[in-house]
PDB file of C-alpha atoms in Angstrom:
ATOM      1  CA  ASN A  22       8.756 -15.444 -21.980  1.00 65.00           C
ATOM      2  CA  ALA A  23       9.737 -16.512 -18.408  1.00 77.00           C
ATOM      3  CA  GLY A  24      10.698 -12.875 -17.440  1.00 92.00           C
ATOM      4  CA  VAL A  25      11.892 -12.695 -13.519  1.00 95.00           C
ATOM      5  CA  THR A  26      11.428 -16.297 -12.089  1.00 95.00           C
ATOM      6  CA  GLN A  27      11.107 -16.480  -8.148  1.00 96.00           C
ATOM      7  CA  THR A  28      11.740 -19.646  -6.289  1.00 95.00           C
ATOM      8  CA  PRO A  29      10.152 -20.934  -3.771  1.00 96.00           C
ATOM      9  CA  LYS A  30       6.612 -19.350  -4.231  1.00 94.00           C
ATOM     10  CA  PHE A  31       5.675 -20.292  -0.533  1.00 95.00           C
ATOM     11  CA  GLN A  32       7.856 -21.033   2.938  1.00 96.00           C
ATOM     12  CA  VAL A  33       7.220 -21.653   6.376  1.00 97.00           C
ATOM     13  CA  LEU A  34      10.290 -21.134   8.684  1.00 96.00           C
ATOM     14  CA  LYS A  35      10.813 -21.579  12.248  1.00 97.00           C
ATOM     15  CA  THR A  36      12.410 -19.032  14.332  1.00 97.00           C
ATOM     16  CA  GLY A  37      16.299 -19.223  13.609  1.00 97.00           C
ATOM     17  CA  GLN A  38      16.273 -21.243  10.652  1.00 97.00           C
ATOM     18  CA  SER A  39      18.130 -20.141   7.376  1.00 96.00           C
ATOM     19  CA  MET A  40      16.896 -20.234   3.974  1.00 96.00           C
ATOM     20  CA  THR A  41      18.029 -18.373   0.411  1.00 97.00           C
ATOM     21  CA  LEU A  42      15.428 -16.894  -1.879  1.00 97.00           C
ATOM     22  CA  GLN A  43      16.253 -17.598  -5.347  1.00 97.00           C
ATOM     23  CA  CYS A  44      15.603 -14.947  -8.525  1.00 97.00           C
ATOM     24  CA  ALA A  45      16.870 -15.249 -12.011  1.00 97.00           C
ATOM     25  CA  GLN A  46      15.913 -13.146 -15.004  1.00 97.00           C
ATOM     26  CA  ASP A  47      15.946 -13.953 -18.505  1.00 96.00           C
ATOM     27  CA  MET A  48      15.986 -10.424 -19.999  1.00 95.00           C
ATOM     28  CA  ASN A  49      19.582  -9.758 -19.996  1.00 95.00           C
ATOM     29  CA  HIS A  50      19.050  -7.103 -17.510  1.00 94.00           C
ATOM     30  CA  ASN A  51      21.878  -5.437 -15.638  1.00 93.00           C
ATOM     31  CA  SER A  52      20.321  -4.321 -12.570  1.00 93.00           C
ATOM     32  CA  MET A  53      18.097  -6.568 -10.031  1.00 94.00           C
ATOM     33  CA  TYR A  54      16.388  -5.970  -6.302  1.00 95.00           C
ATOM     34  CA  TRP A  55      14.699  -7.522  -3.794  1.00 96.00           C
ATOM     35  CA  TYR A  56      11.675  -5.754  -2.181  1.00 95.00           C
ATOM     36  CA  ARG A  57       9.345  -6.817   0.760  1.00 96.00           C
ATOM     37  CA  GLN A  58       5.812  -6.301   0.976  1.00 92.00           C
ATOM     38  CA  ASP A  59       3.969  -5.758   4.121  1.00 91.00           C
ATOM     39  CA  PRO A  60       0.336  -4.913   4.368  1.00 83.00           C
ATOM     40  CA  GLY A  61      -0.229  -0.991   4.717  1.00 81.00           C
ATOM     41  CA  MET A  62       3.584  -0.163   4.055  1.00 83.00           C
ATOM     42  CA  GLY A  63       3.538  -0.873   0.218  1.00 86.00           C
ATOM     43  CA  LEU A  64       7.239  -2.113  -0.875  1.00 91.00           C
ATOM     44  CA  ARG A  65      10.217  -1.368   0.629  1.00 93.00           C
ATOM     45  CA  LEU A  66      13.677  -2.002  -1.032  1.00 93.00           C
ATOM     46  CA  ILE A  67      15.982  -4.406   0.930  1.00 95.00           C
ATOM     47  CA  TYR A  68      18.945  -4.769  -1.502  1.00 95.00           C
ATOM     48  CA  TYR A  69      19.769  -3.828  -5.130  1.00 93.00           C
ATOM     49  CA  SER A  70      22.402  -4.651  -7.727  1.00 93.00           C
ATOM     50  CA  ALA A  71      23.238  -2.016 -10.213  1.00 89.00           C
ATOM     51  CA  SER A  72      25.255  -4.567 -12.101  1.00 89.00           C
ATOM     52  CA  GLU A  73      26.948  -7.932 -11.751  1.00 91.00           C
ATOM     53  CA  GLY A  74      29.674  -7.617  -9.210  1.00 90.00           C
ATOM     54  CA  THR A  75      27.993  -5.009  -6.927  1.00 92.00           C
ATOM     55  CA  THR A  76      25.470  -5.096  -4.460  1.00 94.00           C
ATOM     56  CA  ASP A  77      24.316  -2.418  -2.107  1.00 92.00           C
ATOM     57  CA  LYS A  78      21.694  -1.911   0.902  1.00 93.00           C
ATOM     58  CA  GLY A  79      18.329  -0.307   0.490  1.00 91.00           C
ATOM     59  CA  GLU A  80      16.128   0.678   3.333  1.00 89.00           C
ATOM     60  CA  VAL A  81      15.380  -2.275   5.142  1.00 94.00           C
ATOM     61  CA  PRO A  82      18.871  -4.548   4.571  1.00 96.00           C
ATOM     62  CA  ASN A  83      19.090  -5.737   8.547  1.00 96.00           C
ATOM     63  CA  GLY A  84      18.919  -9.623   8.735  1.00 96.00           C
ATOM     64  CA  TYR A  85      19.412 -10.198   5.282  1.00 97.00           C
ATOM     65  CA  ASN A  86      22.277 -10.974   2.525  1.00 97.00           C
ATOM     66  CA  VAL A  87      22.407 -11.162  -1.104  1.00 97.00           C
ATOM     67  CA  SER A  88      24.616 -12.719  -3.859  1.00 97.00           C
ATOM     68  CA  ARG A  89      24.646 -11.626  -7.508  1.00 96.00           C
ATOM     69  CA  LEU A  90      25.902 -14.766  -8.564  1.00 88.00           C
ATOM     70  CA  ASN A  91      26.149 -13.857 -12.246  1.00 95.00           C
ATOM     71  CA  LYS A  92      24.268 -11.264 -14.503  1.00 95.00           C
ATOM     72  CA  ARG A  93      20.993 -13.329 -14.422  1.00 97.00           C
ATOM     73  CA  GLU A  94      20.664 -14.613 -10.602  1.00 97.00           C
ATOM     74  CA  PHE A  95      20.380 -12.369  -7.408  1.00 97.00           C
ATOM     75  CA  SER A  96      19.626 -14.452  -4.453  1.00 97.00           C
ATOM     76  CA  LEU A  97      18.365 -13.194  -1.044  1.00 98.00           C
ATOM     77  CA  ARG A  98      19.599 -15.320   2.186  1.00 97.00           C
ATOM     78  CA  LEU A  99      17.996 -14.719   5.349  1.00 96.00           C
ATOM     79  CA  GLU A 100      20.543 -16.356   7.833  1.00 93.00           C
ATOM     80  CA  SER A 101      18.773 -16.576  11.118  1.00 96.00           C
ATOM     81  CA  ALA A 102      14.850 -16.279  10.419  1.00 96.00           C
ATOM     82  CA  ALA A 103      12.812 -13.864  12.636  1.00 97.00           C
ATOM     83  CA  PRO A 104       9.005 -13.535  12.997  1.00 96.00           C
ATOM     84  CA  SER A 105       9.527 -10.082  11.571  1.00 96.00           C
ATOM     85  CA  GLN A 106      10.771 -11.246   8.314  1.00 97.00           C
ATOM     86  CA  THR A 107       7.084 -12.813   7.493  1.00 97.00           C
ATOM     87  CA  SER A 108       6.286 -10.860   4.369  1.00 97.00           C
ATOM     88  CA  VAL A 109       5.783 -11.308   0.783  1.00 94.00           C
ATOM     89  CA  TYR A 110       9.220 -10.711  -1.069  1.00 97.00           C
ATOM     90  CA  PHE A 111       9.325  -9.851  -4.566  1.00 95.00           C
ATOM     91  CA  CYS A 112      12.592  -9.838  -7.151  1.00 96.00           C
ATOM     92  CA  ALA A 113      12.728  -7.533  -9.803  1.00 95.00           C
ATOM     93  CA  SER A 114      14.904  -6.115 -12.638  1.00 94.00           C
ATOM     94  CA  SER A 115      15.426  -3.157 -15.337  1.00 92.00           C
ATOM     95  CA  PRO A 116      17.699  -2.977 -18.029  1.00 90.00           C
ATOM     96  CA  TRP A 117      20.082  -0.493 -16.683  1.00 82.00           C
ATOM     97  CA  GLY A 118      18.823   0.929 -13.384  1.00 76.00           C
ATOM     98  CA  GLN A 119      18.204   4.273 -15.037  1.00 75.00           C
ATOM     99  CA  LEU A 120      15.846   7.185 -14.048  1.00 69.00           C
ATOM    100  CA  ASN A 121      13.005   6.441 -16.231  1.00 74.00           C
ATOM    101  CA  GLU A 122      13.101   2.752 -16.499  1.00 83.00           C
ATOM    102  CA  LYS A 123      10.324  -0.045 -15.924  1.00 87.00           C
ATOM    103  CA  LEU A 124      10.766  -2.380 -13.320  1.00 91.00           C
ATOM    104  CA  PHE A 125      10.027  -6.354 -14.139  1.00 93.00           C
ATOM    105  CA  PHE A 126       8.515  -8.028 -11.272  1.00 94.00           C
ATOM    106  CA  GLY A 127       8.629 -11.860 -10.137  1.00 95.00           C
ATOM    107  CA  SER A 128       5.300 -13.468  -8.920  1.00 93.00           C
ATOM    108  CA  GLY A 129       6.792 -13.176  -5.285  1.00 94.00           C
ATOM    109  CA  THR A 130       7.485 -15.617  -2.414  1.00 95.00           C
ATOM    110  CA  GLN A 131       5.243 -15.844   0.647  1.00 95.00           C
ATOM    111  CA  LEU A 132       7.410 -16.530   3.492  1.00 97.00           C
ATOM    112  CA  SER A 133       6.373 -17.064   7.190  1.00 97.00           C
ATOM    113  CA  VAL A 134       8.292 -17.449  10.101  1.00 96.00           C
ATOM    114  CA  LEU A 135       6.819 -19.089  13.090  1.00 96.00           C
TER     115      LEU A 135
ATOM    116  CA  GLY B  23      13.843  11.588   2.471  1.00 82.00           C
ATOM    117  CA  ASP B  24      11.703  10.630  -0.400  1.00 87.00           C
ATOM    118  CA  SER B  25       8.134   9.763   0.233  1.00 91.00           C
ATOM    119  CA  VAL B  26       4.933   8.937  -1.182  1.00 94.00           C
ATOM    120  CA  THR B  27       1.432   8.760   0.062  1.00 94.00           C
ATOM    121  CA  GLN B  28      -1.692   7.094  -1.426  1.00 93.00           C
ATOM    122  CA  MET B  29      -5.319   7.691  -0.386  1.00 82.00           C
ATOM    123  CA  GLU B  30      -6.687   5.109   2.557  1.00 78.00           C
ATOM    124  CA  GLY B  31      -8.544   2.321   0.787  1.00 82.00           C
ATOM    125  CA  PRO B  32      -9.795   0.112   0.151  1.00 93.00           C
ATOM    126  CA  VAL B  33     -12.041   1.440  -2.544  1.00 95.00           C
ATOM    127  CA  THR B  34     -15.460  -0.127  -3.549  1.00 96.00           C
ATOM    128  CA  LEU B  35     -16.949   0.820  -6.822  1.00 97.00           C
ATOM    129  CA  SER B  36     -19.713  -0.576  -9.140  1.00 97.00           C
ATOM    130  CA  GLU B  37     -18.903  -1.114 -12.990  1.00 97.00           C
ATOM    131  CA  GLU B  38     -18.784   1.856 -15.049  1.00 97.00           C
ATOM    132  CA  ALA B  39     -18.012   4.278 -12.159  1.00 97.00           C
ATOM    133  CA  PHE B  40     -15.489   6.813 -12.017  1.00 97.00           C
ATOM    134  CA  LEU B  41     -12.202   5.834 -10.312  1.00 97.00           C
ATOM    135  CA  THR B  42      -9.793   8.641  -8.873  1.00 97.00           C
ATOM    136  CA  ILE B  43      -6.975   7.243  -6.291  1.00 97.00           C
ATOM    137  CA  ASN B  44      -4.725  10.204  -4.765  1.00 97.00           C
ATOM    138  CA  CYS B  45      -1.025  10.007  -4.527  1.00 97.00           C
ATOM    139  CA  THR B  46       1.105  13.079  -3.293  1.00 97.00           C
ATOM    140  CA  TYR B  47       4.685  12.857  -2.975  1.00 96.00           C
ATOM    141  CA  THR B  48       7.636  14.395  -1.289  1.00 94.00           C
ATOM    142  CA  ALA B  49      11.270  14.280  -3.088  1.00 90.00           C
ATOM    143  CA  THR B  50      14.181  16.421  -3.818  1.00 81.00           C
ATOM    144  CA  GLY B  51      14.978  17.499  -7.342  1.00 78.00           C
ATOM    145  CA  TYR B  52      12.579  16.278 -10.401  1.00 83.00           C
ATOM    146  CA  PRO B  53      11.638  12.577  -9.592  1.00 90.00           C
ATOM    147  CA  SER B  54       9.993  10.180 -12.211  1.00 91.00           C
ATOM    148  CA  LEU B  55       6.680   9.247 -11.027  1.00 94.00           C
ATOM    149  CA  PHE B  56       4.735   5.652 -11.939  1.00 95.00           C
ATOM    150  CA  TRP B  57       1.615   3.800 -11.129  1.00 97.00           C
ATOM    151  CA  TYR B  58       2.064  -0.118 -10.797  1.00 96.00           C
ATOM    152  CA  VAL B  59      -1.003  -2.402 -10.378  1.00 96.00           C
ATOM    153  CA  GLN B  60      -0.785  -5.976  -8.598  1.00 93.00           C
ATOM    154  CA  TYR B  61      -3.403  -8.428  -9.489  1.00 93.00           C
ATOM    155  CA  PRO B  62      -4.365 -11.219  -7.185  1.00 88.00           C
ATOM    156  CA  GLY B  63      -1.160 -13.700  -6.986  1.00 84.00           C
ATOM    157  CA  GLU B  64       0.760 -11.854  -9.047  1.00 86.00           C
ATOM    158  CA  GLY B  65       3.729  -9.527  -9.157  1.00 88.00           C
ATOM    159  CA  LEU B  66       3.639  -5.849 -10.154  1.00 92.00           C
ATOM    160  CA  GLN B  67       3.316  -4.318 -13.373  1.00 94.00           C
ATOM    161  CA  LEU B  68       3.844  -1.051 -14.707  1.00 95.00           C
ATOM    162  CA  LEU B  69       0.637   0.621 -15.724  1.00 97.00           C
ATOM    163  CA  LEU B  70       1.792   4.070 -16.389  1.00 97.00           C
ATOM    164  CA  LYS B  71       4.654   6.559 -16.051  1.00 95.00           C
ATOM    165  CA  ALA B  72       5.247  10.379 -16.646  1.00 94.00           C
ATOM    166  CA  THR B  73       9.139  11.821 -16.266  1.00 90.00           C
ATOM    167  CA  LYS B  74       8.551  15.269 -16.196  1.00 90.00           C
ATOM    168  CA  ALA B  75       5.817  18.172 -14.965  1.00 92.00           C
ATOM    169  CA  ASP B  76       2.724  18.252 -16.837  1.00 94.00           C
ATOM    170  CA  ASP B  77       3.433  14.946 -18.279  1.00 95.00           C
ATOM    171  CA  LYS B  78       0.143  12.653 -18.722  1.00 97.00           C
ATOM    172  CA  GLY B  79       0.797   9.309 -18.455  1.00 96.00           C
ATOM    173  CA  SER B  80      -1.962   6.880 -19.824  1.00 97.00           C
ATOM    174  CA  ASN B  81      -2.680   3.107 -20.577  1.00 96.00           C
ATOM    175  CA  LYS B  82      -5.634   0.918 -20.513  1.00 95.00           C
ATOM    176  CA  GLY B  83      -8.208   3.817 -20.094  1.00 97.00           C
ATOM    177  CA  PHE B  84      -5.891   4.811 -16.884  1.00 98.00           C
ATOM    178  CA  GLU B  85      -4.702   8.530 -16.661  1.00 98.00           C
ATOM    179  CA  ALA B  86      -2.335  10.544 -14.204  1.00 98.00           C
ATOM    180  CA  THR B  87      -0.852  13.903 -14.752  1.00 97.00           C
ATOM    181  CA  TYR B  88       2.274  15.102 -12.991  1.00 96.00           C
ATOM    182  CA  ARG B  89       1.500  17.872 -11.197  1.00 96.00           C
ATOM    183  CA  LYS B  90       4.565  19.497  -9.760  1.00 93.00           C
ATOM    184  CA  GLU B  91       2.886  22.701  -8.102  1.00 93.00           C
ATOM    185  CA  THR B  92       0.849  20.142  -5.868  1.00 95.00           C
ATOM    186  CA  THR B  93       3.273  17.353  -5.748  1.00 95.00           C
ATOM    187  CA  SER B  94       0.630  14.999  -6.744  1.00 97.00           C
ATOM    188  CA  PHE B  95       0.201  12.261  -9.274  1.00 97.00           C
ATOM    189  CA  HIS B  96      -3.510  10.980  -8.891  1.00 98.00           C
ATOM    190  CA  LEU B  97      -4.923   7.986 -10.963  1.00 98.00           C
ATOM    191  CA  GLU B  98      -8.128   8.394 -12.871  1.00 98.00           C
ATOM    192  CA  LYS B  99     -10.371   6.082 -14.986  1.00 98.00           C
ATOM    193  CA  GLY B 100     -13.671   7.200 -16.463  1.00 97.00           C
ATOM    194  CA  SER B 101     -15.327   3.827 -16.361  1.00 96.00           C
ATOM    195  CA  VAL B 102     -13.901   0.993 -14.150  1.00 97.00           C
ATOM    196  CA  GLN B 103     -14.501  -2.520 -15.078  1.00 97.00           C
ATOM    197  CA  VAL B 104     -14.469  -5.755 -13.005  1.00 96.00           C
ATOM    198  CA  SER B 105     -11.086  -6.759 -14.521  1.00 96.00           C
ATOM    199  CA  ASP B 106      -9.671  -3.495 -12.906  1.00 97.00           C
ATOM    200  CA  SER B 107     -10.054  -5.247  -9.508  1.00 97.00           C
ATOM    201  CA  ALA B 108      -6.496  -5.090  -8.123  1.00 96.00           C
ATOM    202  CA  VAL B 109      -4.105  -3.123  -6.061  1.00 94.00           C
ATOM    203  CA  TYR B 110      -2.795  -0.058  -7.081  1.00 96.00           C
ATOM    204  CA  PHE B 111       0.851   1.387  -6.180  1.00 95.00           C
ATOM    205  CA  CYS B 112       2.348   4.872  -6.580  1.00 96.00           C
ATOM    206  CA  ALA B 113       5.640   5.199  -6.815  1.00 94.00           C
ATOM    207  CA  LEU B 114       8.747   7.565  -7.351  1.00 92.00           C
ATOM    208  CA  ASN B 115      12.336   7.257  -8.664  1.00 89.00           C
ATOM    209  CA  ALA B 116      14.217  10.274  -7.537  1.00 82.00           C
ATOM    210  CA  GLY B 117      17.201   9.984 -10.137  1.00 71.00           C
ATOM    211  CA  GLY B 118      20.712  10.981  -9.378  1.00 64.00           C
ATOM    212  CA  THR B 119      22.443   7.956  -8.159  1.00 61.00           C
ATOM    213  CA  SER B 120      19.355   5.857  -7.515  1.00 61.00           C
ATOM    214  CA  TYR B 121      19.818   3.274 -10.096  1.00 64.00           C
ATOM    215  CA  GLY B 122      16.094   2.660 -10.912  1.00 67.00           C
ATOM    216  CA  LYS B 123      15.283   2.029  -7.055  1.00 81.00           C
ATOM    217  CA  LEU B 124      11.783   2.991  -6.517  1.00 88.00           C
ATOM    218  CA  THR B 125       9.784   4.468  -3.747  1.00 90.00           C
ATOM    219  CA  PHE B 126       6.438   3.191  -3.213  1.00 92.00           C
ATOM    220  CA  GLY B 127       3.090   4.266  -1.735  1.00 94.00           C
ATOM    221  CA  GLN B 128       1.240   1.893   0.669  1.00 92.00           C
ATOM    222  CA  GLY B 129      -1.017   0.540  -2.044  1.00 93.00           C
ATOM    223  CA  THR B 130      -4.865   1.075  -2.440  1.00 94.00           C
ATOM    224  CA  ILE B 131      -7.018  -1.882  -2.956  1.00 94.00           C
ATOM    225  CA  LEU B 132      -9.726  -1.611  -5.701  1.00 96.00           C
ATOM    226  CA  THR B 133     -12.762  -3.824  -5.922  1.00 97.00           C
ATOM    227  CA  VAL B 134     -15.302  -3.388  -8.434  1.00 97.00           C
ATOM    228  CA  HIS B 135     -18.662  -5.089  -8.445  1.00 96.00           C
ATOM    229  CA  PRO B 136     -20.764  -6.030 -11.666  1.00 95.00           C
TER     230      PRO B 136
END
């Protein structure tokens, strides 16, 4: 079972370049999330989508945009990359976005912005 | 706002030693509490959870008890193995309209030597 699939796994950008991180889940989950992981800071929520057709800001949304393309796919776009966006990015999904639910994570995208 | 604080790492133990990783939280209402584990090169996986005060979550020999009076959810294992080497994250879901969003601690790196 694929679960949550993220592409690419690694990416190097120059300051000012743009790119889109792709995420797809095959578990028919309603809710999807984008987190970034930085050393000593745990994971911080960038954006989330409670259900198809809705998106909302998380804790650190500045510099990012998202698109919930359909129920399966949730992409994260960096319009003009900055060195501060060097991080590991994780996509996650959950069945209904409820209080006690487990999140299923992808294996991450390691992004370096030079 | 909601927050999670974990003990500083890294933690280095010998095989069969006892493990404790401290976690305390600040949240309004009655959050659900989680421990996630991240093995090298992988995404996070749910290790255990507890949804109300005095609940004990357990899995793979790991345990944690939801202590509302001390706002804590410490992770313990009686005898660690080399295969337990990973990064451990404490997290909470504050409920309400949080739509499954998790607030994470900074993570604790555990290394177990033979």
